[in-house]
CSV table of C-alpha atoms in Angstrom, one decimal:
chain,number,residue,atom,x,y,z
A,28,MET,CA,51.0,-89.6,80.1
A,29,ASN,CA,54.0,-90.1,77.9
A,30,PRO,CA,57.1,-88.5,79.5
A,31,ARG,CA,58.2,-87.1,76.2
A,32,GLN,CA,54.7,-85.5,75.7
A,33,THR,CA,54.9,-84.1,79.3
A,34,GLU,CA,58.3,-82.6,78.5
A,35,SER,CA,56.9,-81.1,75.3
A,36,TYR,CA,54.0,-79.4,77.2
A,37,GLN,CA,56.5,-78.1,79.7
A,38,GLN,CA,58.6,-76.6,76.9
A,39,ILE,CA,55.5,-74.9,75.4
A,40,LYS,CA,54.5,-73.5,78.8
A,41,MET,CA,58.0,-72.3,79.6
A,42,GLN,CA,58.3,-70.6,76.2
A,43,ASN,CA,55.0,-68.9,76.7
A,44,GLN,CA,56.0,-67.6,80.1
A,45,VAL,CA,59.4,-66.4,78.9
A,46,ARG,CA,57.7,-64.6,76.0
A,47,GLU,CA,55.1,-63.0,78.3
A,48,GLN,CA,57.8,-61.7,80.6
A,49,TYR,CA,59.8,-60.4,77.7
A,50,GLU,CA,56.7,-58.6,76.2
A,51,GLN,CA,55.9,-57.1,79.6
A,52,GLN,CA,59.5,-55.9,79.9
A,53,GLN,CA,59.4,-54.3,76.4
A,54,THR,CA,56.1,-52.6,77.3
A,55,GLU,CA,57.6,-51.1,80.3
A,56,ARG,CA,60.6,-49.9,78.3
A,57,LYS,CA,58.4,-48.2,75.7
A,58,ARG,CA,56.5,-46.5,78.5
A,59,ASN,CA,59.7,-45.4,80.1
A,60,ALA,CA,61.0,-44.0,76.8
A,61,ILE,CA,57.8,-42.0,76.4
A,62,VAL,CA,58.1,-40.6,79.9
A,63,LEU,CA,61.7,-39.5,79.4
A,64,PHE,CA,60.9,-37.9,76.1
A,65,LEU,CA,57.9,-36.1,77.6
A,66,ALA,CA,60.1,-34.7,80.4
A,67,TYR,CA,62.7,-33.5,77.9
A,68,LEU,CA,60.1,-31.8,75.7
A,69,ARG,CA,58.6,-30.1,78.7
A,70,ALA,CA,62.0,-28.9,79.9
A,71,GLU,CA,62.7,-27.5,76.4
A,72,GLY,CA,59.3,-25.7,76.3
A,73,TYR,CA,57.5,-27.8,73.7
A,74,HIS,CA,54.2,-27.7,75.7
A,75,ASN,CA,51.9,-28.3,72.7
A,76,SER,CA,53.9,-31.4,71.7
A,77,VAL,CA,53.7,-32.7,75.3
A,78,SER,CA,49.9,-32.3,75.3
A,79,ALA,CA,49.5,-34.0,72.0
A,80,ILE,CA,51.7,-37.0,73.0
A,81,GLU,CA,50.0,-37.4,76.4
A,82,ALA,CA,46.5,-37.3,74.7
A,83,GLU,CA,47.6,-40.0,72.1
A,84,THR,CA,49.5,-42.4,74.4
A,85,ASN,CA,47.6,-41.8,77.7
A,86,VAL,CA,51.0,-41.7,79.4
A,87,THR,CA,51.1,-38.4,81.3
A,88,LEU,CA,53.7,-36.7,83.5
A,89,ALA,CA,51.0,-36.4,86.1
A,90,LYS,CA,51.1,-40.2,86.6
A,91,TYR,CA,54.8,-40.9,85.9
A,92,GLU,CA,58.0,-38.9,86.1
A,93,PRO,CA,61.7,-39.7,85.6
A,94,CYS,CA,63.7,-40.7,88.6
A,95,ASP,CA,66.3,-38.4,90.1
A,96,ASN,CA,69.3,-37.7,87.9
A,97,ILE,CA,67.7,-39.5,84.9
A,98,ASP,CA,67.0,-37.7,81.6
A,99,ILE,CA,67.1,-38.8,78.0
A,100,VAL,CA,70.2,-36.7,77.2
A,101,SER,CA,72.2,-38.3,80.0
A,102,VAL,CA,71.0,-41.8,78.9
A,103,ILE,CA,72.2,-41.2,75.4
A,104,GLY,CA,75.5,-39.8,76.6
A,105,GLU,CA,76.2,-42.7,78.8
A,106,TYR,CA,75.4,-45.1,76.0
A,107,GLU,CA,77.8,-43.3,73.7
A,108,ASP,CA,80.5,-43.5,76.3
A,109,TYR,CA,79.9,-47.2,76.9
A,110,PHE,CA,80.0,-47.9,73.1
A,111,LYS,CA,83.2,-45.9,72.7
A,112,PHE,CA,84.8,-47.8,75.6
A,113,LYS,CA,83.7,-51.2,74.4
A,114,PHE,CA,84.2,-50.9,70.6
A,115,ASN,CA,86.8,-48.1,70.5
A,116,ARG,CA,84.7,-46.1,68.1
A,117,GLN,CA,81.9,-43.6,68.1
A,118,VAL,CA,78.3,-44.9,67.8
A,119,LYS,CA,76.1,-43.6,65.1
A,120,LEU,CA,72.6,-42.9,66.3
A,121,VAL,CA,71.2,-40.7,63.5
A,122,LYS,CA,71.9,-40.7,59.8
A,123,LYS,CA,70.8,-38.6,56.9
A,124,ALA,CA,67.6,-39.7,55.3
A,125,PRO,CA,68.1,-40.9,51.7
A,126,ALA,CA,66.5,-39.0,48.9
A,127,LYS,CA,63.2,-40.5,47.9
A,128,ASP,CA,63.5,-42.2,44.5
A,129,ASP,CA,60.8,-43.7,42.3
A,130,THR,CA,61.7,-47.2,43.4
A,131,LYS,CA,61.2,-46.5,47.0
A,132,GLN,CA,57.9,-44.7,46.3
A,133,GLU,CA,56.7,-47.7,44.4
A,134,HIS,CA,57.6,-50.0,47.2
A,135,GLN,CA,55.7,-47.9,49.7
A,136,SER,CA,52.5,-47.9,47.6
A,137,LEU,CA,51.9,-51.7,48.0
A,138,VAL,CA,48.4,-52.9,48.8
A,139,LEU,CA,47.6,-52.4,52.5
A,140,ASP,CA,46.5,-56.0,52.9
A,141,LYS,CA,50.0,-57.1,52.1
A,142,ILE,CA,51.9,-54.7,54.2
A,143,GLN,CA,54.2,-56.3,56.8
A,144,LYS,CA,53.5,-56.0,60.5
A,145,ARG,CA,55.0,-53.0,62.1
A,146,SER,CA,58.6,-53.3,63.0
A,147,GLN,CA,58.9,-54.6,66.5
A,148,SER,CA,62.6,-55.3,66.8
A,149,SER,CA,62.6,-54.1,70.4
A,150,ALA,CA,59.6,-56.2,71.2
A,151,LYS,CA,60.4,-59.3,69.2
A,152,PRO,CA,60.1,-62.4,71.4
A,153,PRO,CA,63.2,-64.5,71.9
A,154,PRO,CA,63.8,-67.6,69.8
A,155,PRO,CA,62.8,-70.9,71.3
A,156,PRO,CA,65.3,-72.6,73.6
A,157,GLY,CA,67.8,-74.6,71.8
A,158,LYS,CA,67.3,-72.8,68.5
A,159,SER,CA,69.4,-69.7,69.0
A,160,SER,CA,69.3,-67.3,66.1
A,161,ALA,CA,73.1,-66.9,66.5
A,162,ASN,CA,73.6,-70.4,65.0
A,163,LYS,CA,71.9,-69.3,61.7
A,164,PRO,CA,74.3,-68.1,59.1
A,165,ALA,CA,73.8,-64.4,58.1
A,166,GLN,CA,72.5,-64.1,54.6
A,167,LYS,CA,73.1,-60.6,53.3
A,168,ASP,CA,73.6,-59.6,49.7
A,169,ALA,CA,76.6,-57.7,48.5
A,170,LYS,CA,75.0,-54.3,48.7
A,171,ASP,CA,73.9,-54.8,52.3
A,172,ALA,CA,77.3,-56.1,53.2
A,173,LYS,CA,79.1,-53.1,51.7
A,174,GLU,CA,76.8,-50.4,53.0
A,175,GLY,CA,76.0,-51.9,56.4
A,176,LYS,CA,79.2,-53.5,57.6
A,177,GLU,CA,79.5,-51.2,60.5
A,178,THR,CA,75.9,-51.7,61.5
A,179,LYS,CA,76.3,-55.5,61.2
A,180,ASP,CA,79.3,-55.5,63.5
A,181,GLN,CA,77.4,-53.4,66.0
A,182,ASP,CA,74.4,-55.7,66.0
A,183,GLU,CA,76.6,-58.9,66.4
A,184,GLU,CA,78.8,-57.6,69.2
A,185,HIS,CA,76.3,-55.5,71.1
A,186,THR,CA,72.7,-56.8,71.5
A,187,PRO,CA,71.4,-55.3,74.7
A,188,ASN,CA,67.7,-56.0,73.9
A,189,ILE,CA,68.0,-59.8,73.3
A,190,LEU,CA,66.6,-61.9,76.1
A,191,PRO,CA,69.1,-64.4,77.5
A,192,GLN,CA,68.5,-68.0,76.3
A,193,ILE,CA,67.1,-70.4,79.0
A,194,PRO,CA,67.8,-74.1,78.2
A,195,VAL,CA,64.9,-76.3,78.8
A,196,LYS,CA,66.9,-78.9,80.7
A,197,GLU,CA,67.9,-76.3,83.3
A,198,ILE,CA,64.2,-75.5,84.1
A,199,SER,CA,62.7,-77.7,86.7
A,200,ASN,CA,59.2,-78.1,87.9
A,201,GLN,CA,60.0,-75.9,90.9
A,202,ASN,CA,61.2,-73.2,88.5
A,203,LEU,CA,58.0,-73.5,86.5
A,204,LYS,CA,55.9,-73.1,89.7
A,205,ASN,CA,58.0,-70.0,90.6
A,206,MET,CA,57.3,-68.5,87.2
A,207,ASP,CA,53.6,-69.0,87.7
A,208,LYS,CA,53.6,-66.9,90.9
A,209,PRO,CA,52.5,-63.3,90.3
A,210,LYS,CA,54.9,-60.5,90.9
A,211,PRO,CA,54.6,-58.6,94.1
A,212,LYS,CA,52.8,-55.3,94.0
A,213,GLU,CA,56.0,-53.3,94.4
A,214,GLU,CA,57.5,-55.0,91.4
A,215,MET,CA,54.5,-54.3,89.1
A,216,VAL,CA,54.7,-51.0,87.3
A,217,GLU,CA,51.0,-50.6,87.0
A,218,GLY,CA,47.9,-52.4,88.1
A,219,GLU,CA,45.8,-54.5,85.8
A,220,ALA,CA,42.9,-52.1,86.1
A,221,GLU,CA,45.0,-49.0,85.5
A,222,ALA,CA,44.4,-47.3,82.1
A,223,PHE,CA,47.3,-47.7,79.7
A,224,ARG,CA,46.7,-47.1,76.1
A,225,PRO,CA,49.1,-48.6,73.5
A,226,ILE,CA,50.5,-46.2,71.0
A,227,LEU,CA,47.8,-45.9,68.3
A,228,ALA,CA,49.3,-46.5,64.9
A,229,ALA,CA,49.2,-43.5,62.6
A,230,ALA,CA,47.9,-43.9,59.1
A,231,PRO,CA,50.6,-45.6,56.9
A,232,SER,CA,51.9,-43.8,53.8
A,233,ASN,CA,50.0,-46.1,51.5
A,234,PHE,CA,46.7,-45.8,53.3
A,235,PRO,CA,44.0,-44.9,50.7
A,236,ALA,CA,43.7,-41.2,50.4
A,237,GLU,CA,39.9,-41.3,50.2
A,238,LEU,CA,39.7,-43.0,53.6
A,239,LEU,CA,42.1,-40.7,55.5
A,240,SER,CA,39.1,-38.5,56.7
A,241,PHE,CA,37.5,-41.6,58.3
A,242,TYR,CA,40.7,-42.7,60.1
A,243,SER,CA,40.3,-40.5,63.1
A,244,ILE,CA,36.6,-41.4,63.4
A,245,ILE,CA,37.3,-45.2,63.6
A,246,GLN,CA,40.3,-44.5,65.9
A,247,HIS,CA,37.9,-43.0,68.5
A,248,GLU,CA,36.2,-46.4,68.6
A,249,ILE,CA,39.3,-48.1,69.9
A,250,LEU,CA,38.9,-49.0,73.6
A,251,THR,CA,41.4,-46.8,75.5
A,252,GLU,CA,40.6,-47.6,79.1
A,253,HIS,CA,41.2,-50.9,80.8
A,254,PRO,CA,37.9,-52.5,81.7
A,255,THR,CA,37.5,-53.6,85.3
A,256,GLN,CA,35.6,-56.7,84.5
A,257,SER,CA,37.2,-60.1,83.9
A,258,PHE,CA,36.1,-63.6,83.1
A,259,LYS,CA,36.4,-64.5,86.8
A,260,GLU,CA,33.6,-62.1,87.5
A,261,VAL,CA,31.3,-63.7,84.9
A,262,VAL,CA,28.9,-66.0,86.8
A,263,GLY,CA,28.3,-69.2,84.8
A,264,LEU,CA,28.4,-69.0,81.0
A,265,GLU,CA,31.2,-71.5,80.8
A,266,LYS,CA,30.7,-72.3,77.1
A,267,PRO,CA,30.8,-68.7,75.8
A,268,LYS,CA,33.9,-68.0,78.0
A,269,GLN,CA,35.6,-71.1,76.6
A,270,ILE,CA,34.9,-70.1,73.0
A,271,LEU,CA,36.2,-66.5,73.5
A,272,LYS,CA,39.3,-67.8,75.3
A,273,GLU,CA,40.2,-70.3,72.6
A,274,SER,CA,39.5,-67.7,69.9
A,275,VAL,CA,41.7,-64.8,71.2
A,276,ILE,CA,43.5,-65.4,74.5
A,277,LEU,CA,44.9,-69.0,74.2
A,278,PRO,CA,46.2,-68.6,70.6
A,279,ALA,CA,48.3,-65.7,71.8
A,280,LYS,CA,49.7,-67.7,74.7
A,281,TYR,CA,50.3,-71.0,72.7
A,282,PRO,CA,50.6,-70.0,69.0
A,283,ASP,CA,52.4,-73.3,68.2
A,284,LEU,CA,49.2,-75.3,69.1
A,285,PHE,CA,46.8,-73.2,67.0
A,286,THR,CA,48.0,-73.9,63.5
A,287,GLY,CA,46.5,-75.6,60.4
A,288,ILE,CA,43.1,-77.0,61.1
A,289,LEU,CA,43.3,-75.7,64.7
A,290,LYS,CA,43.7,-72.1,63.7
A,291,PRO,CA,41.6,-69.8,65.8
A,292,TRP,CA,38.0,-68.9,65.0
A,293,LYS,CA,37.6,-65.7,63.0
A,294,GLY,CA,34.1,-64.8,64.2
A,295,CYS,CA,31.6,-65.5,66.9
A,296,LEU,CA,27.9,-64.4,67.5
A,297,LEU,CA,26.6,-64.2,71.0
A,298,PHE,CA,22.8,-64.2,71.1
A,299,SER,CA,20.3,-64.4,73.9
A,300,ALA,CA,17.4,-62.5,75.5
A,301,PRO,CA,18.3,-59.0,76.8
A,302,GLY,CA,20.3,-58.8,80.0
A,303,ASN,CA,22.1,-62.2,80.1
A,304,GLY,CA,25.6,-60.9,79.8
A,305,LYS,CA,26.6,-60.5,76.2
A,306,SER,CA,28.1,-57.1,76.6
A,307,PHE,CA,29.7,-58.2,79.9
A,308,LEU,CA,31.5,-61.0,78.2
A,309,ALA,CA,32.8,-58.5,75.6
A,310,ARG,CA,34.1,-56.2,78.3
A,311,ALA,CA,35.8,-59.2,80.0
A,312,LEU,CA,37.4,-60.2,76.8
A,313,ALA,CA,38.6,-56.6,76.3
A,314,SER,CA,40.1,-56.7,79.7
A,315,GLU,CA,42.1,-59.9,79.2
A,316,CYS,CA,42.9,-60.2,75.5
A,317,LYS,CA,45.8,-57.6,75.6
A,318,CYS,CA,45.1,-56.6,72.0
A,319,THR,CA,43.5,-53.7,70.1
A,320,PHE,CA,39.8,-53.7,70.8
A,321,PHE,CA,37.4,-51.9,68.5
A,322,ASN,CA,34.0,-51.2,70.2
A,323,ILE,CA,31.7,-50.7,67.2
A,324,SER,CA,28.0,-49.9,67.1
A,325,ALA,CA,25.6,-49.1,64.3
A,326,SER,CA,26.1,-45.4,64.8
A,327,SER,CA,29.9,-45.9,64.2
A,328,LEU,CA,29.4,-47.2,60.7
A,329,LEU,CA,26.2,-45.5,59.4
A,330,SER,CA,26.3,-42.1,57.7
A,331,LYS,CA,23.7,-40.0,56.0
A,332,TYR,CA,26.1,-39.2,53.1
A,333,TYR,CA,26.1,-41.3,50.0
A,334,GLY,CA,28.9,-44.0,50.0
A,335,GLU,CA,30.4,-43.0,53.4
A,336,SER,CA,29.1,-46.0,55.3
A,337,GLU,CA,30.9,-48.4,53.0
A,338,LYS,CA,34.1,-46.4,53.4
A,339,LEU,CA,33.8,-46.5,57.2
A,340,VAL,CA,33.5,-50.3,57.1
A,341,ARG,CA,36.5,-50.6,54.8
A,342,CYS,CA,38.5,-48.2,56.9
A,343,LEU,CA,37.7,-50.2,60.1
A,344,PHE,CA,39.1,-53.4,58.7
A,345,LEU,CA,42.1,-51.7,57.1
A,346,MET,CA,42.9,-50.2,60.5
A,347,ALA,CA,42.5,-53.6,62.3
A,348,ARG,CA,45.0,-55.1,59.9
A,349,GLN,CA,47.7,-52.6,61.1
A,350,TYR,CA,47.8,-54.2,64.5
A,351,GLU,CA,49.2,-57.6,65.2
A,352,ARG,CA,46.1,-58.7,67.1
A,353,SER,CA,42.7,-57.0,66.9
A,354,VAL,CA,39.2,-57.7,68.2
A,355,ILE,CA,36.2,-56.0,66.4
A,356,PHE,CA,33.1,-56.1,68.7
A,357,ILE,CA,29.8,-55.2,66.9
A,358,ASP,CA,27.0,-54.7,69.3
A,359,GLU,CA,23.4,-55.1,68.1
A,360,LEU,CA,24.4,-56.7,64.9
A,361,ASP,CA,20.8,-57.0,63.7
A,362,CYS,CA,20.7,-53.2,63.2
A,363,LEU,CA,23.4,-53.6,60.5
A,364,MET,CA,23.0,-57.1,59.1
A,365,GLY,CA,19.2,-57.7,58.8
A,366,ALA,CA,18.1,-60.2,56.2
A,367,ARG,CA,18.3,-58.9,52.6
A,368,ASP,CA,14.8,-59.0,51.2
A,369,GLY,CA,15.2,-57.9,47.6
A,370,ASP,CA,13.5,-54.9,46.1
A,371,SER,CA,12.0,-53.6,49.3
A,372,GLU,CA,15.4,-53.0,50.8
A,373,HIS,CA,17.1,-49.6,50.4
A,374,GLU,CA,20.2,-49.4,48.2
A,375,ALA,CA,22.3,-47.9,50.9
A,376,SER,CA,21.5,-50.6,53.4
A,377,ARG,CA,22.3,-53.3,50.8
A,378,ARG,CA,25.7,-51.7,50.0
A,379,ILE,CA,26.9,-51.5,53.6
A,380,LYS,CA,25.9,-55.1,54.2
A,381,THR,CA,27.8,-56.3,51.1
A,382,GLN,CA,30.9,-54.3,52.2
A,383,LEU,CA,30.7,-55.8,55.6
A,384,LEU,CA,30.4,-59.4,54.3
A,385,VAL,CA,33.3,-58.8,51.9
A,386,GLU,CA,35.6,-57.5,54.6
A,387,ILE,CA,34.8,-60.3,57.1
A,388,ASP,CA,35.2,-62.9,54.3
A,389,GLY,CA,38.6,-61.5,53.6
A,390,LEU,CA,39.8,-62.2,57.1
A,391,ASN,CA,40.1,-65.9,56.2
A,392,SER,CA,42.5,-65.2,53.3
A,393,VAL,CA,45.1,-63.6,55.6
A,394,SER,CA,46.5,-66.4,57.7
A,395,ASN,CA,49.2,-64.5,59.6
A,396,GLN,CA,46.9,-61.8,61.1
A,397,GLN,CA,44.8,-62.5,64.1
A,398,ILE,CA,41.6,-60.4,63.7
A,399,PHE,CA,38.5,-61.7,65.5
A,400,VAL,CA,35.0,-60.4,64.9
A,401,LEU,CA,32.7,-60.6,67.9
A,402,ALA,CA,29.0,-59.8,67.4
A,403,ALA,CA,26.1,-59.7,69.8
A,404,THR,CA,22.3,-59.6,69.1
A,405,ASN,CA,18.9,-60.1,70.7
A,406,LEU,CA,17.3,-61.0,67.4
A,407,PRO,CA,19.4,-63.7,65.7
A,408,TRP,CA,16.6,-64.9,63.4
A,409,THR,CA,16.6,-61.5,61.7
A,410,ILE,CA,20.3,-61.6,60.7
A,411,ASP,CA,21.2,-62.4,57.1
A,412,SER,CA,22.2,-66.0,56.5
A,413,ALA,CA,25.4,-64.9,54.7
A,414,MET,CA,26.6,-63.2,57.9
A,415,LEU,CA,25.7,-66.2,60.0
A,416,ARG,CA,27.9,-68.4,57.7
A,417,ARG,CA,30.9,-66.0,58.2
A,418,LEU,CA,30.5,-66.1,62.0
A,419,GLU,CA,31.8,-69.6,62.6
A,420,LYS,CA,30.6,-69.9,66.2
A,421,ARG,CA,27.0,-69.0,67.2
A,422,VAL,CA,26.7,-69.3,70.9
A,423,TYR,CA,23.6,-69.1,73.0
A,424,VAL,CA,24.1,-67.0,76.2
A,425,ASN,CA,21.7,-68.8,78.5
A,426,ALA,CA,19.8,-67.4,81.4
A,427,PRO,CA,21.3,-68.1,84.8
A,428,ASN,CA,20.3,-71.3,86.6
A,429,GLN,CA,19.6,-71.6,90.3
A,430,ASP,CA,23.2,-71.7,91.4
A,431,ASP,CA,24.1,-68.8,89.1
A,432,ARG,CA,21.3,-66.7,90.4
A,433,ALA,CA,22.3,-67.4,94.0
A,434,GLN,CA,25.9,-66.4,93.2
A,435,ILE,CA,24.7,-63.2,91.5
A,436,ILE,CA,22.7,-62.2,94.6
A,437,ARG,CA,25.6,-62.9,96.9
A,438,ASN,CA,27.9,-60.8,94.7
A,439,VAL,CA,25.4,-57.9,94.7
A,440,ILE,CA,23.9,-57.8,98.3
A,441,GLY,CA,25.5,-60.9,100.0
A,442,ASP,CA,26.7,-58.8,102.9
A,443,ARG,CA,23.2,-57.3,103.6
A,444,ILE,CA,20.9,-60.3,103.4
A,445,ASP,CA,20.3,-63.6,105.2
A,446,GLY,CA,21.0,-66.9,103.4
A,447,ASN,CA,17.4,-68.1,103.7
A,448,LEU,CA,16.2,-64.9,101.9
A,449,ILE,CA,18.7,-65.5,99.2
A,450,GLN,CA,17.2,-69.0,98.5
A,451,GLN,CA,13.7,-67.5,98.5
A,452,MET,CA,14.8,-64.9,95.9
A,453,VAL,CA,16.4,-67.6,93.8
A,454,MET,CA,13.1,-69.6,93.7
A,455,LYS,CA,11.0,-66.6,92.8
A,456,THR,CA,13.3,-65.6,89.9
A,457,GLU,CA,13.1,-68.7,87.8
A,458,ASN,CA,13.9,-68.0,84.1
A,459,TRP,CA,14.8,-64.4,84.9
A,460,SER,CA,17.8,-62.8,83.2
A,461,ALA,CA,20.9,-61.8,85.0
A,462,SER,CA,20.1,-58.1,84.8
A,463,ASP,CA,16.6,-58.7,86.2
A,464,VAL,CA,18.1,-60.5,89.2
A,465,CYS,CA,20.5,-57.6,89.7
A,466,ALA,CA,17.5,-55.2,89.5
A,467,ILE,CA,15.5,-57.0,92.2
A,468,CYS,CA,18.6,-56.9,94.4
A,469,LYS,CA,18.9,-53.2,93.9
A,470,GLU,CA,15.2,-52.7,94.5
A,471,ALA,CA,15.4,-54.6,97.8
A,472,ALA,CA,18.3,-52.5,98.9
A,473,MET,CA,16.6,-49.3,97.9
A,474,SER,CA,13.5,-50.3,99.7
A,475,ARG,CA,15.5,-50.6,102.9
A,476,LEU,CA,17.3,-47.3,102.2
A,477,ARG,CA,14.0,-45.5,101.9
A,478,LYS,CA,13.1,-46.5,105.4
A,479,VAL,CA,16.5,-45.5,106.7
A,480,LEU,CA,16.1,-42.1,105.0
A,481,GLN,CA,12.7,-41.6,106.7
A,482,LYS,CA,14.3,-42.3,110.1
A,483,LEU,CA,17.1,-39.8,109.3
A,484,GLU,CA,14.6,-37.1,108.3
A,485,ALA,CA,12.5,-37.7,111.4
A,486,ASN,CA,15.5,-37.7,113.7
A,487,GLU,CA,17.3,-34.6,112.5
A,488,GLY,CA,18.4,-33.5,116.0
A,489,GLY,CA,19.4,-36.9,117.4
A,490,HIS,CA,22.1,-39.4,116.7
A,491,TYR,CA,21.2,-42.2,114.3
A,492,ASP,CA,23.8,-44.6,112.8
A,493,ALA,CA,22.3,-45.3,109.4
A,494,LYS,CA,25.1,-47.5,108.2
A,495,LYS,CA,24.3,-50.1,110.8
A,496,ASP,CA,20.7,-50.3,109.7
A,497,ILE,CA,21.1,-51.5,106.2
A,498,GLN,CA,20.3,-55.2,106.6
A,499,ILE,CA,17.7,-56.4,104.1
A,500,GLY,CA,14.8,-58.3,105.6
A,501,GLN,CA,11.7,-60.3,104.5
A,502,GLU,CA,9.6,-57.2,104.1
A,503,GLU,CA,12.1,-55.6,101.6
A,504,VAL,CA,12.3,-58.8,99.6
A,505,THR,CA,8.5,-59.1,99.4
A,506,GLU,CA,8.2,-55.5,98.3
A,507,ALA,CA,10.9,-55.9,95.6
A,508,LEU,CA,9.2,-59.0,94.2
A,509,LYS,CA,6.0,-57.1,93.8
A,510,VAL,CA,7.7,-54.2,92.0
A,511,VAL,CA,10.2,-55.8,89.7
A,512,LYS,CA,9.0,-58.1,86.9
A,513,PRO,CA,11.0,-60.0,84.3
A,514,SER,CA,11.9,-58.2,81.1
A,515,TYR,CA,10.8,-61.2,78.9
A,516,ASP,CA,8.5,-64.2,79.2
A,517,LEU,CA,9.2,-67.9,79.0
A,518,LYS,CA,8.0,-68.2,75.4
A,519,LEU,CA,10.7,-65.8,74.1
A,520,GLN,CA,13.4,-67.8,75.9
A,521,GLU,CA,12.1,-71.0,74.3
A,522,LYS,CA,12.4,-69.3,71.0
A,523,TYR,CA,16.1,-68.7,71.6
A,524,VAL,CA,16.6,-72.3,72.6
A,525,GLU,CA,14.8,-73.5,69.5
A,526,TRP,CA,16.9,-71.2,67.2
A,527,SER,CA,20.1,-72.3,69.0
A,528,ARG,CA,19.1,-76.0,68.4
A,529,ASP,CA,18.5,-75.3,64.7
A,530,PHE,CA,21.3,-72.8,63.8
A,531,GLY,CA,23.7,-72.7,66.7
A,532,ALA,CA,27.4,-73.7,66.2
């Protein structure tokens, strides 16, 4: 490999690692600020405000509390003393809000599609190494220079939130390896599986008034708990995992590589027979994408009142544009986007389909927003062709092969069954779905448990260690194979394969 190309890849990897560390630091700072404010409000008696903030942010004083001798008032006081000592003048933390004039009102009523991303000055990633923003000349107009001279001096002289620059030449391969190592548990503020909800954005001032009543409805569909699944737990399905990673996860890690013709996919359709892991893939993506995840079903967007379904669809995509990165997962897409068949279709159904098509088509016109639409269905041949065109990737989630089925059985009951019986179950479950394989594992375990319970009931006065008698044998496997049957036949699976060959992407 070209040494210059290797150095370039190392620079990209290093920049990504620095940015991820900085973003994690800013997330912890935001969490700490919420905890300090909650403690202050509780001490001052604002109990209703504390309850509201805890419900909205999912950061509670039951999980976190300020350290000894730490409170928000003392932090502000120490910062004021520090600023006075360093700059020999008092710091201004609060100023009077200017009177709202017509010009400002007109500026705030711009179209929501063109609003800028929320100000994240505290979470802004550092500039690339060797391109320090301090080298760029400050370009301010006369009005800003006159009104904000003091603020400008403060920003130039005191920048506590800026990450120190790390020259590329000073980073060796050993340092890169050290950066790859995960933090020890004691250094991690919270585990990956611990629930932490990012602060949900409130409706902006220019949000359409007719959609405000639907804002809270869609907000309830935002995933607020960290799923426990991950892509490592998904057995097989390498192609779907690759598509999802290169659509959401990798563009966030290496944004410089996904530009122009290589910009991320905007939509993906997962289709297969029931029980092959489409929803599991969505949960794994939600666990690893580190972005706002909308979990949408047909009931989320359908309403019995005239015109409300279209408003819900519009509100959903307007809310997704508020966040820097969003994933909209629509389960059972065929319920919403069946093929339009002219006069026999109800007007309300046709309107919501049209609105959904318009909103998804509008995602491609906004290049600086990362909104990804993920859909799943068991009936891909019933979906409207216009929707299929907008979902750029149409990926078949295949049934598990022999190796995958063996791995699933080991994951479910591997500690209770002999290896020879695992191979027997693998051969008997050819063309079965992943959920059917899990079902037969559970049935075999339950069959053994029934016999254990009978012994417990018959030996009430004696001593019987039931936990040691849970090993699954040939008899339990045979009984499970007689009881559990596959949820679909081979002809249906061949239909999916044929549709994937004709319309997959």
